[in-house]
């Protein structure tokens, strides 16, 4: 029951949608039984045409349709059998193809559900996730749910109905069929019982190895320069190869086991049919009576072998994929419960209107306190500050002082345990998405996609909605005009993965242009120049200074020259504001002189 409760929780549609599929399986199985059931009587009729007149209902049809020869009636009956089998084959194919279509539609919905879950999850949940695990969940686990859970389950249900229907037919034809079914079923039950835990273990090994392969690739290629210079590429390659070997071994064992039921069923059915025929002949049973029975058994065997094989393969595949189901269940539970528990709503549903948050006067942080989950002490303790519109402030202090945590709170990524952030007297937590629509974030490491300047600046905007006027203004304000003018394809030039084709200063200015294109009122710069050389820093700082008075800015920096133009400086220590004032007042104090020497 736990398995089905987890399955229905992960299943992205309502469980009642499965009922029509069950009815379709019953109907197709009915056609299977009718198709198989008429073969025996037809062969009996063909071998003994006198049966036409011995059976009153057949004789009535013969006379009504005005047949003159028995052979013509038998040929007509054969034509009906052929038509019925063709209709049955088409309907069975149609049902099976719809099963796979349905499964992949559910995969699409599950990917959507997971992506919305990750995008809506609180920031603390995201930072606790490994990127390879997230990639594996969205790509690998959804594929496993569709291909190795939902499709096999539907196919198995179809085969169960078919096996039951055909078995009932065989039992009506000959009571010995019960013995045949037990002869086949009991060894299969023992086989699955013996390998039940091993199949689950192989499934867990496949899941962990697949995730390990992705992680090894990320580690080895994510820091390609460092890997090449240090010379540790072979370490990451070997790590990936080890996981690939584990994956191959687990796959080999599982698929070898998966093949065994087919050959076992074939052997057992052949043994039973040959044995049944031999015993019947030895007991001097009439061969004329035996022929139709054997015909039904032969045709039923042709249908039962793939049904038994598909059923056993489906059960094996489902058990093998159970670790994937467990992981999906745990991840979806965590994502949805954490999203419900948090008041920070990041991604509105489609079509939802987001009311604007007006920013005309000032931004106020009022006694903001924050503690990370599981931490022993607060990272922020009663932080208060005021930022009038159009002014700029700087947050400075030693590493670990709480600057980045404070920025994450301001960005609406972390929700404080106490205190409030207000814009013109209105709490931002009443409209967190509206608040985030006011903010442009420029971190130390700008995230750039492997695409053109245009798409990186108008980040997340479809091509047909990109405003060329706004784009040009953003490029000019970020001082990127000369850079783009010297490129062979202008703004259509690709920047490479993570902006590898650009210098550090150019990447930072693309980040500034991105924030300006989206016309954000408040710019948050988190160590935006700390990794740059002096000349490049001067260019980026000049671009930032040019925005003074037109944009409200919050700047985190270690280099004091970066923040000398700010209207107010806040010094943080151990999560508290210990000093604030104008640049000259704070810089001339003993505290910051010492801090400047350390950095």
Coordinates of C-alpha atoms in Angstrom, one line a residue:
X1 CA 0.0 0.0 0.0
X2 CA 2.9 2.4 0.7
X3 CA 4.1 1.9 -2.9
X4 CA 0.7 2.9 -4.3
X5 CA 0.3 5.8 -2.0
X6 CA 3.7 7.1 -3.1
X7 CA 2.9 6.4 -6.8
X8 CA -0.4 8.3 -6.6
X9 CA 1.3 11.2 -4.8
X10 CA 4.0 11.5 -7.5
X11 CA 1.5 10.8 -10.4
X12 CA 0.9 14.3 -11.8
X13 CA -2.7 13.8 -12.8
X14 CA -5.8 12.6 -10.9
X15 CA -5.8 8.9 -10.1
X16 CA -9.3 8.6 -11.6
X17 CA -7.9 9.2 -15.0
X18 CA -6.6 5.5 -14.8
X19 CA -10.1 4.1 -14.7
X20 CA -10.8 4.5 -18.5
X21 CA -7.5 2.8 -19.2
X22 CA -8.6 -0.2 -17.1
X23 CA -11.9 -0.4 -19.0
X24 CA -9.9 -0.2 -22.3
X25 CA -7.8 -3.2 -21.1
X26 CA -10.9 -5.2 -20.3
X27 CA -12.4 -4.5 -23.7
X28 CA -9.2 -5.5 -25.5
X29 CA -8.9 -8.6 -23.4
X30 CA -12.5 -9.5 -24.3
X31 CA -11.5 -9.3 -27.9
X32 CA -8.5 -11.5 -27.2
X33 CA -10.7 -14.2 -25.6
X34 CA -13.2 -14.0 -28.4
X35 CA -10.5 -14.3 -31.0
X36 CA -8.8 -17.2 -29.4
X37 CA -12.1 -18.9 -28.4
X38 CA -13.4 -19.1 -32.0
X39 CA -10.2 -20.7 -33.4
X40 CA -11.0 -24.1 -31.8
X41 CA -14.6 -24.3 -33.1
X42 CA -13.5 -23.1 -36.6
X43 CA -10.8 -25.8 -36.8
X44 CA -13.3 -28.4 -35.6
X45 CA -15.9 -27.1 -38.2
X46 CA -13.3 -27.3 -41.0
X47 CA -12.2 -30.8 -40.1
X48 CA -15.8 -32.0 -39.7
X49 CA -18.3 -30.0 -41.9
X50 CA -21.1 -32.2 -40.7
X51 CA -21.1 -30.1 -37.5
X52 CA -22.9 -27.4 -39.5
X53 CA -26.1 -29.4 -39.6
X54 CA -25.6 -31.0 -36.2
X55 CA -25.7 -27.6 -34.4
X56 CA -29.1 -26.1 -34.8
X57 CA -28.0 -22.5 -34.6
X58 CA -25.3 -23.1 -37.3
X59 CA -27.8 -24.9 -39.5
X60 CA -30.2 -21.9 -39.1
X61 CA -27.5 -19.4 -40.2
X62 CA -26.5 -21.7 -43.1
X63 CA -30.1 -21.8 -44.4
X64 CA -30.8 -18.1 -43.7
X65 CA -27.8 -17.0 -45.7
X66 CA -28.8 -19.5 -48.4
X67 CA -25.5 -21.3 -48.8
X68 CA -25.4 -24.2 -51.2
X69 CA -22.1 -25.8 -50.2
X70 CA -20.6 -26.4 -46.8
X71 CA -17.2 -25.3 -48.0
X72 CA -18.6 -21.9 -48.9
X73 CA -20.0 -21.6 -45.4
X74 CA -16.7 -22.6 -43.8
X75 CA -14.8 -20.1 -46.0
X76 CA -17.3 -17.3 -45.0
X77 CA -16.8 -18.2 -41.3
X78 CA -13.0 -18.1 -41.9
X79 CA -13.4 -14.6 -43.4
X80 CA -15.3 -13.5 -40.3
X81 CA -12.5 -14.9 -38.1
X82 CA -9.9 -13.0 -40.1
X83 CA -11.8 -9.7 -39.9
X84 CA -12.3 -10.2 -36.2
X85 CA -8.5 -10.8 -35.7
X86 CA -7.6 -7.8 -37.8
X87 CA -10.0 -5.6 -35.7
X88 CA -8.6 -7.1 -32.5
X89 CA -5.0 -6.5 -33.6
X90 CA -5.7 -2.9 -34.5
X91 CA -7.5 -2.1 -31.3
X92 CA -4.7 -3.8 -29.2
X93 CA -2.1 -1.8 -31.1
X94 CA -4.1 1.4 -30.6
X95 CA -4.4 0.8 -26.8
X96 CA -0.7 0.0 -26.4
X97 CA 0.3 3.1 -28.4
X98 CA -2.0 5.3 -26.3
X99 CA -0.4 3.9 -23.2
X100 CA 3.0 5.2 -24.2
X101 CA 1.5 8.5 -25.3
X102 CA -0.2 8.8 -22.0
X103 CA 3.0 7.9 -20.1
X104 CA 5.1 10.6 -21.9
X105 CA 2.4 13.2 -21.3
X106 CA 2.6 12.4 -17.6
X107 CA 6.4 12.7 -17.8
X108 CA 6.0 16.2 -19.3
X109 CA 3.6 17.2 -16.4
X110 CA 6.0 15.7 -13.8
X111 CA 8.9 17.7 -15.2
X112 CA 6.8 20.8 -15.0
X113 CA 5.8 20.0 -11.4
X114 CA 9.4 19.4 -10.4
X115 CA 10.7 22.6 -12.1
X116 CA 7.9 24.7 -10.5
X117 CA 8.8 23.0 -7.2
X118 CA 12.5 23.9 -7.5
X119 CA 11.8 27.4 -8.7
X120 CA 9.3 28.0 -5.9
X121 CA 11.4 26.4 -3.2
X122 CA 12.9 28.6 -0.5
X123 CA 16.5 29.5 -1.1
X124 CA 17.7 27.4 1.9
X125 CA 16.3 24.3 0.2
X126 CA 18.1 25.1 -3.0
X127 CA 21.5 25.7 -1.5
X128 CA 21.2 22.3 0.2
X129 CA 20.9 20.6 -3.1
X130 CA 23.7 19.3 -5.3
X131 CA 23.2 20.4 -8.9
X132 CA 23.9 16.9 -10.2
X133 CA 21.1 15.6 -8.0
X134 CA 18.7 18.2 -9.3
X135 CA 19.6 17.5 -12.9
X136 CA 19.2 13.7 -12.3
X137 CA 15.8 14.3 -10.7
X138 CA 14.4 16.4 -13.5
X139 CA 15.8 14.4 -16.3
X140 CA 16.6 10.9 -15.1
X141 CA 13.9 10.3 -12.4
X142 CA 11.1 11.6 -14.5
X143 CA 12.2 9.4 -17.4
X144 CA 12.4 6.4 -14.9
X145 CA 8.9 7.2 -13.7
X146 CA 7.5 7.3 -17.2
X147 CA 9.5 4.4 -18.8
X148 CA 10.1 2.2 -15.8
X149 CA 7.1 2.8 -13.6
X150 CA 4.0 4.2 -15.3
X151 CA 4.3 2.4 -18.7
X152 CA 5.2 -1.0 -17.3
X153 CA 2.4 -0.6 -14.7
X154 CA -0.2 0.1 -17.4
X155 CA 1.2 -2.7 -19.7
X156 CA 1.2 -5.1 -16.7
X157 CA -2.4 -4.2 -15.9
X158 CA -3.3 -4.9 -19.5
X159 CA -1.5 -8.2 -19.4
X160 CA -3.1 -9.3 -16.1
X161 CA -6.5 -8.7 -17.6
X162 CA -5.5 -10.7 -20.7
X163 CA -4.0 -13.5 -18.7
X164 CA -7.0 -13.8 -16.5
X165 CA -9.4 -13.8 -19.5
X166 CA -7.5 -16.3 -21.5
X167 CA -6.9 -18.5 -18.5
X168 CA -10.7 -18.6 -17.8
X169 CA -11.2 -19.6 -21.5
X170 CA -8.7 -22.4 -21.2
X171 CA -10.3 -23.6 -18.0
X172 CA -13.7 -23.8 -19.8
X173 CA -12.1 -25.7 -22.7
X174 CA -10.2 -28.1 -20.4
X175 CA -10.0 -28.4 -16.6
X176 CA -6.4 -29.5 -17.1
X177 CA -5.6 -25.9 -18.0
X178 CA -5.8 -25.1 -14.2
X179 CA -2.9 -27.4 -13.7
X180 CA -1.0 -25.8 -16.6
X181 CA -1.4 -22.3 -15.1
X182 CA -0.2 -23.5 -11.7
X183 CA 2.7 -25.3 -13.4
X184 CA 3.7 -21.9 -14.9
X185 CA 2.8 -19.5 -12.1
X186 CA 4.4 -21.3 -9.1
X187 CA 8.0 -21.3 -10.4
X188 CA 7.6 -17.6 -11.4
X189 CA 6.4 -16.7 -7.9
X190 CA 9.4 -18.4 -6.4
X191 CA 11.8 -16.7 -8.8
X192 CA 10.4 -13.2 -8.0
X193 CA 10.4 -13.9 -4.3
X194 CA 14.1 -15.0 -4.3
X195 CA 15.3 -11.9 -6.3
X196 CA 12.9 -9.3 -4.9
X197 CA 15.5 -7.5 -2.8
X198 CA 18.3 -7.9 -5.4
X199 CA 16.2 -6.2 -8.0
X200 CA 15.6 -3.2 -5.7
X201 CA 19.4 -3.1 -4.9
X202 CA 20.3 -3.0 -8.6
X203 CA 17.8 -0.2 -9.0
X204 CA 19.5 1.8 -6.2
X205 CA 22.9 1.2 -7.7
X206 CA 21.6 2.4 -11.1
X207 CA 20.2 5.6 -9.6
X208 CA 23.4 6.4 -7.6
X209 CA 25.7 5.5 -10.5
X210 CA 23.7 7.7 -12.9
X211 CA 23.9 10.6 -10.4
X212 CA 27.6 10.0 -9.9
X213 CA 28.3 10.1 -13.6
X214 CA 26.6 13.5 -13.9
X215 CA 28.5 14.7 -10.8
X216 CA 31.8 13.6 -12.1
X217 CA 31.2 15.4 -15.4
X218 CA 30.2 18.6 -13.6
X219 CA 33.3 18.4 -11.4
X220 CA 35.8 17.6 -14.2
X221 CA 34.5 20.0 -16.8
X222 CA 33.0 22.7 -14.5
X223 CA 36.5 23.9 -13.5
X224 CA 38.3 22.9 -16.7
X225 CA 41.1 25.5 -16.3
X226 CA 41.9 24.4 -12.8
X227 CA 41.6 20.7 -13.8
X228 CA 44.0 21.1 -16.7
X229 CA 46.5 23.3 -14.9
X230 CA 46.6 21.1 -11.7
X231 CA 46.7 18.0 -13.9
X232 CA 43.9 16.2 -12.1
X233 CA 41.8 15.4 -15.1
X234 CA 42.5 11.7 -14.8
X235 CA 41.1 11.7 -11.3
X236 CA 37.7 13.0 -12.4
X237 CA 37.7 10.8 -15.5
X238 CA 38.4 7.8 -13.4
X239 CA 35.7 8.8 -10.9
X240 CA 33.2 9.0 -13.8
X241 CA 34.4 5.7 -15.3
X242 CA 34.0 4.0 -11.9
X243 CA 30.4 5.1 -11.8
X244 CA 29.8 4.1 -15.4
X245 CA 31.2 0.6 -14.5
X246 CA 28.9 0.3 -11.6
X247 CA 26.0 1.3 -13.8
X248 CA 27.0 -1.2 -16.5
X249 CA 27.3 -4.0 -13.9
X250 CA 23.9 -3.3 -12.3
X251 CA 22.3 -3.0 -15.7
X252 CA 23.8 -6.3 -16.8
X253 CA 22.5 -8.2 -13.8
X254 CA 19.1 -6.6 -13.9
X255 CA 18.5 -7.3 -17.7
X256 CA 19.8 -10.8 -17.4
X257 CA 17.3 -11.5 -14.7
X258 CA 14.6 -9.7 -16.7
X259 CA 15.1 -12.1 -19.6
X260 CA 14.8 -15.3 -17.5
X261 CA 10.9 -15.3 -17.1
X262 CA 10.4 -15.4 -20.9
X263 CA 12.5 -18.5 -21.4
X264 CA 11.1 -20.1 -18.3
X265 CA 7.5 -19.5 -19.5
X266 CA 8.2 -20.8 -23.0
X267 CA 9.9 -24.0 -21.6
X268 CA 7.1 -24.7 -19.1
X269 CA 4.3 -24.2 -21.7
X270 CA 6.0 -26.4 -24.3
X271 CA 6.6 -29.1 -21.6
X272 CA 2.9 -28.9 -20.6
X273 CA 1.5 -29.0 -24.1
X274 CA 3.7 -31.9 -25.1
X275 CA 3.0 -33.7 -21.9
X276 CA -0.8 -33.0 -22.2
X277 CA -0.8 -34.4 -25.8
X278 CA 1.2 -37.5 -24.8
X279 CA -1.0 -38.3 -21.9
X280 CA -4.1 -37.8 -24.0
X281 CA -2.8 -40.2 -26.6
X282 CA -1.7 -42.7 -24.1
X283 CA -5.1 -42.6 -22.5
X284 CA -6.6 -43.4 -26.0
X285 CA -8.5 -40.1 -26.2
X286 CA -10.2 -39.3 -29.6
X287 CA -7.7 -37.3 -31.7
X288 CA -10.6 -35.6 -33.5
X289 CA -11.7 -34.2 -30.1
X290 CA -8.2 -33.4 -29.1
X291 CA -7.4 -31.3 -32.2
X292 CA -9.6 -28.3 -31.4
X293 CA -8.5 -28.3 -27.8
X294 CA -4.8 -28.3 -28.8
X295 CA -5.5 -25.5 -31.3
X296 CA -6.9 -23.3 -28.6
X297 CA -4.0 -24.2 -26.3
X298 CA -1.5 -23.5 -29.1
X299 CA -3.1 -20.1 -29.9
X300 CA -3.5 -19.3 -26.2
X301 CA 0.2 -20.1 -25.7
X302 CA 1.1 -17.7 -28.4
X303 CA -0.8 -15.0 -26.6
X304 CA 0.1 -16.1 -23.0
X305 CA 3.9 -16.3 -23.5
X306 CA 4.2 -12.5 -24.4
X307 CA 1.6 -11.6 -21.7
X308 CA 3.5 -13.6 -19.0
X309 CA 6.8 -12.2 -20.3
X310 CA 5.6 -8.6 -20.4
X311 CA 3.9 -9.0 -16.9
X312 CA 7.1 -10.4 -15.3
X313 CA 9.3 -7.9 -17.1
X314 CA 7.0 -5.1 -15.9
X315 CA 7.1 -6.2 -12.3
X316 CA 10.9 -6.5 -12.4
X317 CA 11.2 -3.0 -14.0
X318 CA 8.8 -1.5 -11.4
X319 CA 10.8 -3.0 -8.5
X320 CA 14.0 -1.9 -10.1
X321 CA 12.7 1.7 -10.4
X322 CA 11.3 1.8 -6.8
X323 CA 14.3 3.8 -5.6
X324 CA 13.6 6.4 -8.2
X325 CA 10.0 6.6 -7.0
X326 CA 11.1 6.9 -3.4
X327 CA 13.5 9.7 -4.3
X328 CA 10.8 11.6 -6.4
X329 CA 8.3 11.2 -3.5
X330 CA 10.8 12.5 -0.9
X331 CA 11.9 15.4 -3.2
X332 CA 8.3 16.5 -4.1
X333 CA 7.3 16.2 -0.4
X334 CA 10.2 18.4 0.7
X335 CA 9.7 20.9 -2.1
X336 CA 5.9 21.3 -1.6
X337 CA 6.0 21.3 2.2
X338 CA 8.8 23.9 2.3
X339 CA 7.0 26.1 -0.2
X340 CA 3.8 25.9 1.8
X341 CA 5.7 26.7 5.0
X342 CA 7.4 29.7 3.5
X343 CA 5.7 33.0 2.8
X344 CA 8.2 33.7 0.0
X345 CA 6.5 33.0 -3.3
X346 CA 8.9 33.2 -6.1
X347 CA 7.1 32.0 -9.2
X348 CA 3.4 32.9 -9.7
X349 CA 1.1 30.6 -11.7
X350 CA 0.6 31.4 -15.3
X351 CA -1.8 34.3 -15.9
X352 CA -1.5 35.6 -12.4
X353 CA -1.4 39.4 -12.2
X354 CA 1.3 40.7 -9.9
X355 CA 0.4 44.1 -8.4
X356 CA 3.2 46.6 -8.5
X357 CA 5.0 47.7 -5.4
X358 CA 5.5 51.5 -5.6
X359 CA 8.9 52.8 -4.5
X360 CA 8.8 56.6 -4.2
X361 CA 10.4 57.5 -0.9
X362 CA 12.6 55.0 1.0
X363 CA 13.5 51.5 1.8
X364 CA 13.6 50.6 5.5
X365 CA 15.1 47.5 7.2
X366 CA 13.6 47.3 10.7
X367 CA 15.4 45.1 13.2
X368 CA 15.9 42.2 10.8
X369 CA 17.1 39.0 12.4
X370 CA 17.9 35.8 10.6
X371 CA 19.3 32.3 11.6
X372 CA 20.1 29.5 9.1
X373 CA 18.3 26.2 9.7
X374 CA 20.3 24.1 12.2
X375 CA 22.7 27.0 13.1
X376 CA 23.6 27.6 16.7
X377 CA 23.5 31.4 16.5
X378 CA 21.9 34.2 14.4
X379 CA 23.7 35.3 11.3
X380 CA 21.9 38.7 11.5
X381 CA 20.9 40.3 14.7
X382 CA 18.5 43.3 14.7
X383 CA 19.8 45.0 11.5
X384 CA 18.2 48.3 10.8
X385 CA 19.0 50.8 8.1
X386 CA 17.2 53.3 5.9
X387 CA 17.9 53.9 2.1
X388 CA 16.2 56.9 0.5
X389 CA 15.3 56.5 -3.2
X390 CA 18.1 57.5 -5.6
X391 CA 20.9 57.2 -3.0
X392 CA 23.5 54.4 -2.6
X393 CA 24.7 52.6 0.5
X394 CA 27.6 50.3 1.0
X395 CA 27.8 47.2 3.3
X396 CA 31.3 46.5 4.4
X397 CA 33.0 44.3 7.0
X398 CA 35.2 41.3 7.4
X399 CA 34.4 37.9 5.8
X400 CA 31.6 36.2 7.8
X401 CA 30.3 39.5 9.1
X402 CA 26.8 38.8 7.5
X403 CA 27.0 41.0 4.4
X404 CA 25.9 38.3 1.9
X405 CA 23.2 37.0 4.2
X406 CA 21.8 40.5 4.6
X407 CA 21.8 40.8 0.8
X408 CA 20.0 37.5 0.4
X409 CA 17.4 38.7 2.9
X410 CA 17.0 42.0 1.0
X411 CA 16.6 40.0 -2.3
X412 CA 13.7 38.1 -0.8
X413 CA 15.6 34.8 -0.9
X414 CA 15.8 34.3 2.8
X415 CA 12.9 35.0 5.2
X416 CA 13.9 36.6 8.5
X417 CA 12.7 35.1 11.7
X418 CA 11.8 38.6 13.0
X419 CA 11.9 42.2 11.8
X420 CA 10.6 43.6 8.5
X421 CA 11.5 45.2 5.2
X422 CA 9.3 48.0 4.1
X423 CA 9.0 50.1 1.0
X424 CA 7.2 53.4 1.5
X425 CA 5.8 51.9 4.7
X426 CA 4.5 48.7 3.0
X427 CA 6.0 45.3 4.0
X428 CA 7.6 43.6 1.1
X429 CA 6.4 40.2 2.4
X430 CA 2.9 41.1 1.4
X431 CA 4.0 41.1 -2.2
X432 CA 7.4 39.4 -2.4
X433 CA 7.3 39.0 -6.2
X434 CA 6.4 42.7 -6.7
X435 CA 9.4 43.5 -4.4
X436 CA 11.7 41.4 -6.5
X437 CA 10.5 43.1 -9.6
X438 CA 12.1 46.2 -8.2
X439 CA 15.5 44.7 -7.7
X440 CA 18.4 44.1 -10.1
X441 CA 21.1 41.8 -8.8
X442 CA 24.7 41.9 -9.9
X443 CA 26.9 39.3 -8.2
X444 CA 30.6 38.7 -8.3
X445 CA 30.2 35.8 -10.7
X446 CA 27.7 36.8 -13.3
X447 CA 25.7 33.8 -14.7
X448 CA 25.8 33.9 -18.5
X449 CA 24.2 31.5 -20.8
X450 CA 25.9 30.1 -23.9
X451 CA 24.1 32.5 -26.2
X452 CA 24.3 36.0 -27.7
X453 CA 24.9 39.3 -25.9
X454 CA 21.4 40.2 -26.8
X455 CA 19.8 37.2 -25.0
X456 CA 22.2 37.5 -22.0
X457 CA 21.3 41.1 -21.5
X458 CA 17.5 40.6 -22.0
X459 CA 17.8 37.5 -19.8
X460 CA 14.6 35.4 -19.8
X461 CA 12.8 37.4 -22.4
X462 CA 11.6 35.7 -25.7
X463 CA 13.2 37.1 -28.8
X464 CA 10.0 38.6 -30.2
X465 CA 9.5 40.6 -27.0
X466 CA 13.1 42.1 -26.7
X467 CA 12.9 45.9 -26.9
X468 CA 15.8 47.1 -29.0
X469 CA 15.5 50.7 -27.6
X470 CA 15.8 49.5 -24.0
X471 CA 18.6 47.1 -25.1
X472 CA 20.6 49.9 -26.6
X473 CA 20.1 52.2 -23.6
X474 CA 21.3 49.4 -21.2
X475 CA 24.4 48.7 -23.4
X476 CA 25.3 52.4 -23.4
X477 CA 24.8 52.9 -19.6
X478 CA 26.9 49.8 -18.9
X479 CA 29.7 51.1 -21.2
X480 CA 29.5 48.1 -23.5
X481 CA 29.0 50.1 -26.7
X482 CA 32.6 49.9 -27.9
X483 CA 33.0 46.3 -26.9
X484 CA 30.0 45.2 -28.9
X485 CA 30.8 47.4 -31.9
X486 CA 34.2 45.6 -32.3
X487 CA 32.5 42.1 -32.4
X488 CA 32.0 40.4 -35.7
X489 CA 28.2 39.8 -35.2
X490 CA 27.5 42.7 -32.8
X491 CA 24.9 41.9 -30.2
X492 CA 24.3 38.5 -31.9
X493 CA 27.8 37.4 -31.0
X494 CA 27.8 34.4 -28.6
X495 CA 29.6 34.8 -25.3
X496 CA 30.4 31.1 -24.7
X497 CA 29.3 28.9 -21.8
X498 CA 29.4 31.0 -18.6
X499 CA 30.8 33.9 -20.7
X500 CA 34.1 32.2 -21.3
X501 CA 34.7 34.3 -24.4
X502 CA 34.6 37.6 -22.3
X503 CA 37.0 39.2 -19.9
X504 CA 36.0 39.6 -16.2
X505 CA 35.1 43.3 -16.6
X506 CA 33.0 42.6 -19.7
X507 CA 31.1 39.9 -17.8
X508 CA 30.4 42.3 -15.0
X509 CA 29.2 45.0 -17.4
X510 CA 26.9 42.5 -19.1
X511 CA 25.4 41.9 -15.6
X512 CA 24.9 45.7 -15.1
X513 CA 23.3 45.9 -18.6
X514 CA 21.0 43.1 -17.7
X515 CA 19.8 44.8 -14.5
X516 CA 19.3 48.1 -16.4
X517 CA 17.5 46.4 -19.3
X518 CA 14.9 45.0 -16.9
X519 CA 14.5 48.6 -15.6
X520 CA 14.9 47.7 -11.9
X521 CA 14.7 50.6 -9.5
X522 CA 17.1 49.1 -6.9
X523 CA 20.5 47.6 -7.9
X524 CA 22.3 45.2 -5.5
X525 CA 26.0 44.7 -6.3
X526 CA 27.5 41.8 -4.3
X527 CA 31.3 42.0 -4.6
X528 CA 30.8 43.0 -8.2
X529 CA 34.4 44.2 -8.7
X530 CA 36.4 42.2 -6.1
X531 CA 37.8 39.7 -8.6
X532 CA 38.9 42.4 -11.2
X533 CA 42.2 44.0 -11.8
X534 CA 42.6 47.8 -11.0
X535 CA 42.1 48.9 -14.6
X536 CA 39.0 46.8 -15.2
X537 CA 37.7 47.7 -11.8
X538 CA 38.0 51.4 -12.7
X539 CA 35.9 50.8 -15.8
X540 CA 33.2 48.9 -13.9
X541 CA 33.2 51.4 -11.1
X542 CA 32.8 54.2 -13.6
X543 CA 29.8 52.4 -15.0
X544 CA 28.3 52.1 -11.5
X545 CA 29.1 55.8 -10.6
X546 CA 27.3 56.9 -13.8
X547 CA 24.1 55.4 -12.3
X548 CA 24.3 57.5 -9.1
X549 CA 21.2 59.6 -8.6
X550 CA 19.2 57.6 -11.2
X551 CA 19.2 54.2 -9.4
X552 CA 19.0 53.2 -5.8
X553 CA 22.0 51.0 -5.0
X554 CA 23.2 48.6 -2.3
X555 CA 26.8 47.7 -2.7
X556 CA 28.9 45.0 -0.9
X557 CA 32.6 45.5 -1.4
X558 CA 36.0 44.9 0.3
X559 CA 37.8 47.5 -1.8
X560 CA 37.1 50.9 -0.2
X561 CA 37.7 52.7 -3.5
X562 CA 34.6 51.0 -4.9
X563 CA 32.3 52.5 -2.3
X564 CA 33.7 56.0 -1.8
X565 CA 31.0 57.5 -3.9
X566 CA 28.2 56.0 -1.7
X567 CA 26.0 58.3 0.3
X568 CA 26.3 56.1 3.4
X569 CA 28.5 53.3 4.7
X570 CA 27.3 50.5 7.0
X571 CA 29.9 48.4 8.8
X572 CA 28.8 44.9 9.8
X573 CA 30.4 42.7 12.4
X574 CA 28.9 39.4 13.6
X575 CA 25.6 40.1 12.0
X576 CA 25.2 43.5 13.5
X577 CA 25.6 47.1 12.3
X578 CA 28.4 48.4 14.4
X579 CA 29.1 51.7 12.6
X580 CA 27.5 53.8 9.9
X581 CA 28.1 57.2 8.4
X582 CA 29.5 59.0 5.4
X583 CA 32.6 57.6 3.6
X584 CA 35.1 60.0 5.1
X585 CA 33.8 59.5 8.7
X586 CA 33.8 55.7 8.6
X587 CA 37.1 55.4 6.7
X588 CA 39.0 57.7 9.1
X589 CA 37.8 55.6 12.0
X590 CA 40.2 53.2 13.6
X591 CA 38.0 50.2 12.9
X592 CA 38.0 50.5 9.2
X593 CA 41.7 51.5 8.9
X594 CA 42.6 48.1 10.4
X595 CA 40.1 46.3 8.2
X596 CA 41.4 48.0 5.1
X597 CA 44.9 46.8 5.9
X598 CA 43.7 43.2 6.3
X599 CA 42.1 43.3 2.8

